[in-house]
Amino acid sequence: LAAYDDVDPTAHVVQHVLLMMVAPPLLALGEPVTLAIQATGRPLQLRIVGVAHSRAAALLTFPVVTWLLYLATMYGYFLTPLYRYSLGHPLLHEATHLWSVLVGCLYFWPLLGPDPARRRRSYAVRVASLLAGMPFEAFLGIAIAGMTRPIAPGTTLAATRAAGETFWILSMTVSGLCLAAVVLQWSRQLQREGPREDRRVELSVADNRARAEQLGVRSLPPGFTVPWWRLAELEAQAARQLERSMPPQATADGRPDPARPDPGGA
């Protein structure tokens, strides 16, 4: 790809997708931070964990920041003169490759990576982030395919349109695979949490039925519980009955306390 990316826009597009949308998710799924923590000594482990939980890392991986960086990099590179300018300046070209990888890692790492972080996104937010980005990726491919002039000197309009169509197809395919990976991770988490949640519900039901029986509720059908507001009413009634059944308190001179009525009186 590197041998043809200066003359073939399709090769350049494939290279860009690999650097920004394929390599970062694979790196994230490899859990490099977790592996580094497991393979190093205690002092370096503390430093790695400190960096992963730092405010700077949390800011750089904040959903809005990563989303804007990701899309701005794509649109800024292909729809501005930067693409044509980088073809004539190899050092800038290599810098754009490095920048694409870094931005892709910032975007995909919180979405797919199970590495430790200051704040973990919920799976619903991850799915929403991927779904929100897919239309913009498709629109960029359509915009490249709809250009009225070649994207760079020395290329044809047909090659430019082929590059746009290639980008649209590849970006949707990669984003779809990443979305499937997130859904699979979500499903596995639900499977792990399912037995714990079932046990919590069973304990809650048993506690509810035990409290209801203590308050005089009998013959509850199996699996049924008493609503919380009804339990509160029964507990309040039991407290009032207990208060009425208590003997009146005596004052310091031995006479009954007039503030406490005698339950046996008229």
Short mmCIF file of C-alpha atoms in Angstrom, two decimals:
data_model
loop_
_atom_site.label_atom_id
_atom_site.label_comp_id
_atom_site.label_asym_id
_atom_site.label_seq_id
_atom_site.Cartn_x
_atom_site.Cartn_y
_atom_site.Cartn_z
CA LEU A 1 0.00 0.00 0.00
CA ALA A 2 2.82 2.40 0.80
CA ALA A 3 4.22 1.89 -2.71
CA TYR A 4 0.99 2.98 -4.39
CA ASP A 5 -0.66 5.41 -1.95
CA ASP A 6 0.90 8.41 -3.74
CA VAL A 7 -0.60 7.51 -7.12
CA ASP A 8 -3.72 5.47 -6.36
CA PRO A 9 -6.42 7.09 -4.17
CA THR A 10 -8.02 3.71 -3.48
CA ALA A 11 -4.75 2.37 -2.04
CA HIS A 12 -4.48 5.54 0.03
CA VAL A 13 -8.02 5.09 1.36
CA VAL A 14 -7.39 1.44 2.26
CA GLN A 15 -4.19 2.46 4.03
CA HIS A 16 -6.06 5.15 5.97
CA VAL A 17 -8.80 2.71 7.05
CA LEU A 18 -6.22 0.17 8.21
CA LEU A 19 -4.28 2.75 10.21
CA MET A 20 -7.26 4.48 11.80
CA MET A 21 -10.05 1.89 11.97
CA VAL A 22 -8.48 -1.58 11.95
CA ALA A 23 -5.18 -1.37 13.86
CA PRO A 24 -6.55 0.60 16.89
CA PRO A 25 -9.43 -1.81 17.65
CA LEU A 26 -7.07 -4.77 17.41
CA LEU A 27 -4.60 -3.05 19.73
CA ALA A 28 -7.41 -2.28 22.17
CA LEU A 29 -8.66 -5.87 22.19
CA GLY A 30 -5.10 -7.01 22.93
CA GLU A 31 -5.26 -5.26 26.36
CA PRO A 32 -1.70 -3.87 26.23
CA VAL A 33 -2.10 -1.83 29.43
CA THR A 34 -3.29 -4.88 31.36
CA LEU A 35 -0.44 -6.96 29.95
CA ALA A 36 2.08 -4.25 30.87
CA ILE A 37 0.76 -4.19 34.44
CA GLN A 38 1.03 -7.98 34.70
CA ALA A 39 4.55 -8.11 33.24
CA THR A 40 6.24 -5.32 35.23
CA GLY A 41 7.36 -4.72 38.79
CA ARG A 42 5.39 -3.00 41.50
CA PRO A 43 6.80 0.55 41.05
CA LEU A 44 6.13 0.56 37.30
CA GLN A 45 2.71 -1.00 37.83
CA LEU A 46 1.72 1.90 40.09
CA ARG A 47 2.90 4.40 37.48
CA ILE A 48 0.96 2.71 34.69
CA VAL A 49 -2.21 2.56 36.77
CA GLY A 50 -1.71 6.20 37.78
CA VAL A 51 -1.47 7.28 34.14
CA ALA A 52 -4.51 5.19 33.15
CA HIS A 53 -6.56 6.75 35.96
CA SER A 54 -5.24 10.29 35.54
CA ARG A 55 -7.40 13.28 34.64
CA ALA A 56 -5.48 13.80 31.41
CA ALA A 57 -6.26 10.26 30.25
CA ALA A 58 -9.91 10.72 31.24
CA LEU A 59 -10.09 13.97 29.25
CA LEU A 60 -8.40 12.52 26.16
CA THR A 61 -10.79 9.54 26.17
CA PHE A 62 -13.93 11.56 26.96
CA PRO A 63 -16.64 10.51 24.45
CA VAL A 64 -17.25 13.97 22.96
CA VAL A 65 -13.52 14.71 22.63
CA THR A 66 -12.66 11.40 20.95
CA TRP A 67 -15.69 11.55 18.67
CA LEU A 68 -14.86 15.06 17.45
CA LEU A 69 -11.14 14.26 17.00
CA TYR A 70 -11.97 11.11 15.07
CA LEU A 71 -14.37 12.73 12.61
CA ALA A 72 -12.38 15.97 12.31
CA THR A 73 -9.27 13.98 11.35
CA MET A 74 -11.14 12.07 8.64
CA TYR A 75 -12.88 15.07 7.13
CA GLY A 76 -9.92 17.40 7.57
CA TYR A 77 -7.59 15.06 5.72
CA PHE A 78 -9.71 14.06 2.74
CA LEU A 79 -11.84 17.17 2.15
CA THR A 80 -9.12 19.82 2.52
CA PRO A 81 -5.89 20.53 0.59
CA LEU A 82 -4.01 18.56 3.27
CA TYR A 83 -4.40 15.35 1.24
CA ARG A 84 -2.76 16.82 -1.88
CA TYR A 85 -0.11 18.64 0.14
CA SER A 86 0.93 15.49 2.04
CA LEU A 87 1.55 13.64 -1.23
CA GLY A 88 4.40 16.00 -2.04
CA HIS A 89 5.87 16.08 1.47
CA PRO A 90 6.85 12.61 2.73
CA LEU A 91 7.57 13.75 6.29
CA LEU A 92 4.09 15.26 6.63
CA HIS A 93 2.65 12.13 5.05
CA GLU A 94 4.27 9.93 7.69
CA ALA A 95 3.11 12.32 10.42
CA THR A 96 -0.48 11.98 9.23
CA HIS A 97 -0.13 8.21 9.48
CA LEU A 98 1.05 8.46 13.09
CA TRP A 99 -1.70 10.95 13.92
CA SER A 100 -4.34 8.62 12.42
CA VAL A 101 -3.18 5.73 14.59
CA LEU A 102 -3.14 7.87 17.74
CA VAL A 103 -6.60 9.31 17.12
CA GLY A 104 -7.95 5.87 16.26
CA CYS A 105 -6.57 4.51 19.54
CA LEU A 106 -8.15 7.35 21.53
CA TYR A 107 -11.48 6.66 19.84
CA PHE A 108 -11.60 2.86 19.92
CA TRP A 109 -9.74 2.15 23.16
CA PRO A 110 -12.61 3.21 25.48
CA LEU A 111 -15.14 1.50 23.19
CA LEU A 112 -13.53 -1.92 22.85
CA GLY A 113 -10.65 -2.15 25.30
CA PRO A 114 -11.12 -3.77 28.73
CA ASP A 115 -7.99 -2.04 30.06
CA PRO A 116 -8.29 -0.10 33.36
CA ALA A 117 -9.49 3.48 33.09
CA ARG A 118 -10.62 6.33 35.33
CA ARG A 119 -14.18 6.10 34.04
CA ARG A 120 -15.58 3.14 32.16
CA ARG A 121 -18.25 3.84 29.58
CA SER A 122 -21.43 1.83 29.79
CA TYR A 123 -22.10 -0.52 26.91
CA ALA A 124 -25.15 1.49 25.93
CA VAL A 125 -22.94 4.58 25.46
CA ARG A 126 -20.43 2.54 23.44
CA VAL A 127 -23.10 1.24 21.10
CA ALA A 128 -24.60 4.73 20.75
CA SER A 129 -21.18 6.23 19.97
CA LEU A 130 -20.48 3.72 17.20
CA LEU A 131 -23.96 4.09 15.72
CA ALA A 132 -23.69 7.89 15.79
CA GLY A 133 -20.37 7.83 13.94
CA MET A 134 -21.39 5.45 11.15
CA PRO A 135 -23.53 7.95 9.17
CA PHE A 136 -20.68 10.49 9.18
CA GLU A 137 -18.22 7.85 7.92
CA ALA A 138 -20.63 6.88 5.15
CA PHE A 139 -21.23 10.52 4.22
CA LEU A 140 -17.47 11.12 3.90
CA GLY A 141 -17.19 8.23 1.44
CA ILE A 142 -20.15 9.58 -0.50
CA ALA A 143 -18.59 13.07 -0.49
CA ILE A 144 -15.32 11.71 -1.93
CA ALA A 145 -17.19 9.69 -4.55
CA GLY A 146 -19.21 12.76 -5.50
CA MET A 147 -16.23 15.05 -6.09
CA THR A 148 -16.31 16.87 -9.42
CA ARG A 149 -12.50 17.06 -9.66
CA PRO A 150 -9.78 14.48 -8.95
CA ILE A 151 -8.78 14.40 -5.29
CA ALA A 152 -5.12 14.90 -6.16
CA PRO A 153 -2.98 15.74 -9.20
CA GLY A 154 -2.03 12.80 -11.35
CA THR A 155 -5.21 10.84 -10.60
CA THR A 156 -8.44 10.53 -12.55
CA LEU A 157 -11.97 11.37 -11.51
CA ALA A 158 -12.92 7.71 -11.88
CA ALA A 159 -10.15 6.73 -9.45
CA THR A 160 -11.38 9.36 -6.99
CA ARG A 161 -14.93 8.01 -7.13
CA ALA A 162 -13.66 4.46 -6.71
CA ALA A 163 -11.72 5.59 -3.63
CA GLY A 164 -14.86 7.15 -2.14
CA GLU A 165 -16.89 4.00 -2.73
CA THR A 166 -14.11 1.91 -1.23
CA PHE A 167 -13.97 4.09 1.85
CA TRP A 168 -17.74 3.92 2.30
CA ILE A 169 -17.80 0.12 2.07
CA LEU A 170 -14.74 -0.49 4.24
CA SER A 171 -15.73 2.01 6.95
CA MET A 172 -19.22 0.53 7.26
CA THR A 173 -17.79 -2.99 7.39
CA VAL A 174 -15.21 -2.17 10.06
CA SER A 175 -17.67 -0.15 12.15
CA GLY A 176 -20.19 -2.97 11.90
CA LEU A 177 -17.61 -5.48 13.13
CA CYS A 178 -16.66 -3.18 16.02
CA LEU A 179 -20.34 -2.79 16.89
CA ALA A 180 -20.74 -6.57 16.88
CA ALA A 181 -17.71 -6.90 19.18
CA VAL A 182 -19.20 -4.41 21.66
CA VAL A 183 -22.56 -6.19 21.61
CA LEU A 184 -20.78 -9.50 22.22
CA GLN A 185 -18.91 -8.03 25.20
CA TRP A 186 -22.19 -6.63 26.53
CA SER A 187 -23.87 -10.02 26.18
CA ARG A 188 -21.04 -11.74 28.05
CA GLN A 189 -21.26 -9.20 30.86
CA LEU A 190 -25.00 -9.79 31.17
CA GLN A 191 -24.39 -13.54 31.31
CA ARG A 192 -21.89 -13.06 34.13
CA GLU A 193 -24.15 -10.69 36.05
CA GLY A 194 -27.32 -12.74 35.49
CA PRO A 195 -26.81 -15.29 38.31
CA ARG A 196 -25.80 -12.53 40.76
CA GLU A 197 -28.88 -10.50 39.87
CA ASP A 198 -31.12 -13.57 40.21
CA ARG A 199 -29.65 -14.27 43.64
CA ARG A 200 -30.17 -10.65 44.68
CA VAL A 201 -33.82 -10.83 43.61
CA GLU A 202 -34.34 -14.10 45.48
CA LEU A 203 -32.90 -12.61 48.67
CA SER A 204 -35.06 -9.50 48.26
CA VAL A 205 -38.20 -11.60 47.82
CA ALA A 206 -37.37 -13.77 50.85
CA ASP A 207 -36.73 -10.67 52.98
CA ASN A 208 -40.01 -9.10 51.84
CA ARG A 209 -42.03 -12.21 52.65
CA ALA A 210 -40.33 -12.58 56.05
CA ARG A 211 -41.15 -8.98 56.98
CA ALA A 212 -44.72 -9.44 55.81
CA GLU A 213 -45.16 -12.56 57.96
CA GLN A 214 -43.78 -10.74 60.99
CA LEU A 215 -46.39 -8.02 60.43
CA GLY A 216 -49.24 -10.51 60.28
CA VAL A 217 -49.60 -11.15 56.56
CA ARG A 218 -50.34 -14.81 56.00
CA SER A 219 -50.97 -17.14 53.03
CA LEU A 220 -48.95 -15.25 50.44
CA PRO A 221 -48.89 -17.21 47.14
CA PRO A 222 -45.45 -18.53 46.17
CA GLY A 223 -43.38 -15.85 44.48
CA PHE A 224 -45.66 -12.99 45.50
CA THR A 225 -44.47 -10.06 47.62
CA VAL A 226 -46.09 -7.20 49.50
CA PRO A 227 -45.64 -3.70 48.01
CA TRP A 228 -43.23 -1.47 49.89
CA TRP A 229 -45.91 1.11 50.67
CA ARG A 230 -48.14 -1.60 52.23
CA LEU A 231 -45.23 -2.82 54.34
CA ALA A 232 -44.66 0.77 55.51
CA GLU A 233 -48.34 1.04 56.52
CA LEU A 234 -48.21 -2.26 58.43
CA GLU A 235 -45.01 -1.24 60.21
CA ALA A 236 -46.58 2.10 61.19
CA GLN A 237 -49.67 0.30 62.54
CA ALA A 238 -47.51 -2.11 64.51
CA ALA A 239 -45.54 0.80 65.97
CA ARG A 240 -48.75 2.56 67.06
CA GLN A 241 -50.11 -0.62 68.66
CA LEU A 242 -46.85 -1.13 70.53
CA GLU A 243 -46.95 2.44 71.76
CA ARG A 244 -50.53 2.04 73.05
CA SER A 245 -49.69 -1.20 74.84
CA MET A 246 -46.80 0.32 76.81
CA PRO A 247 -47.59 1.37 80.43
CA PRO A 248 -47.64 5.12 81.17
CA GLN A 249 -44.33 6.56 82.28
CA ALA A 250 -44.12 7.93 85.82
CA THR A 251 -42.88 11.45 86.57
CA ALA A 252 -40.27 12.31 89.18
CA ASP A 253 -42.88 12.51 92.03
CA GLY A 254 -44.32 9.10 91.17
CA ARG A 255 -47.49 10.33 89.44
CA PRO A 256 -48.36 9.18 85.91
CA ASP A 257 -47.18 11.37 83.09
CA PRO A 258 -50.20 13.38 81.89
CA ALA A 259 -48.72 13.52 78.39
CA ARG A 260 -49.08 9.72 78.14
CA PRO A 261 -52.75 8.65 78.44
CA ASP A 262 -53.53 5.55 80.43
CA PRO A 263 -54.45 2.79 77.92
CA GLY A 264 -56.76 1.22 80.52
CA GLY A 265 -58.69 4.44 81.22
CA ALA A 266 -61.99 5.56 79.76
#
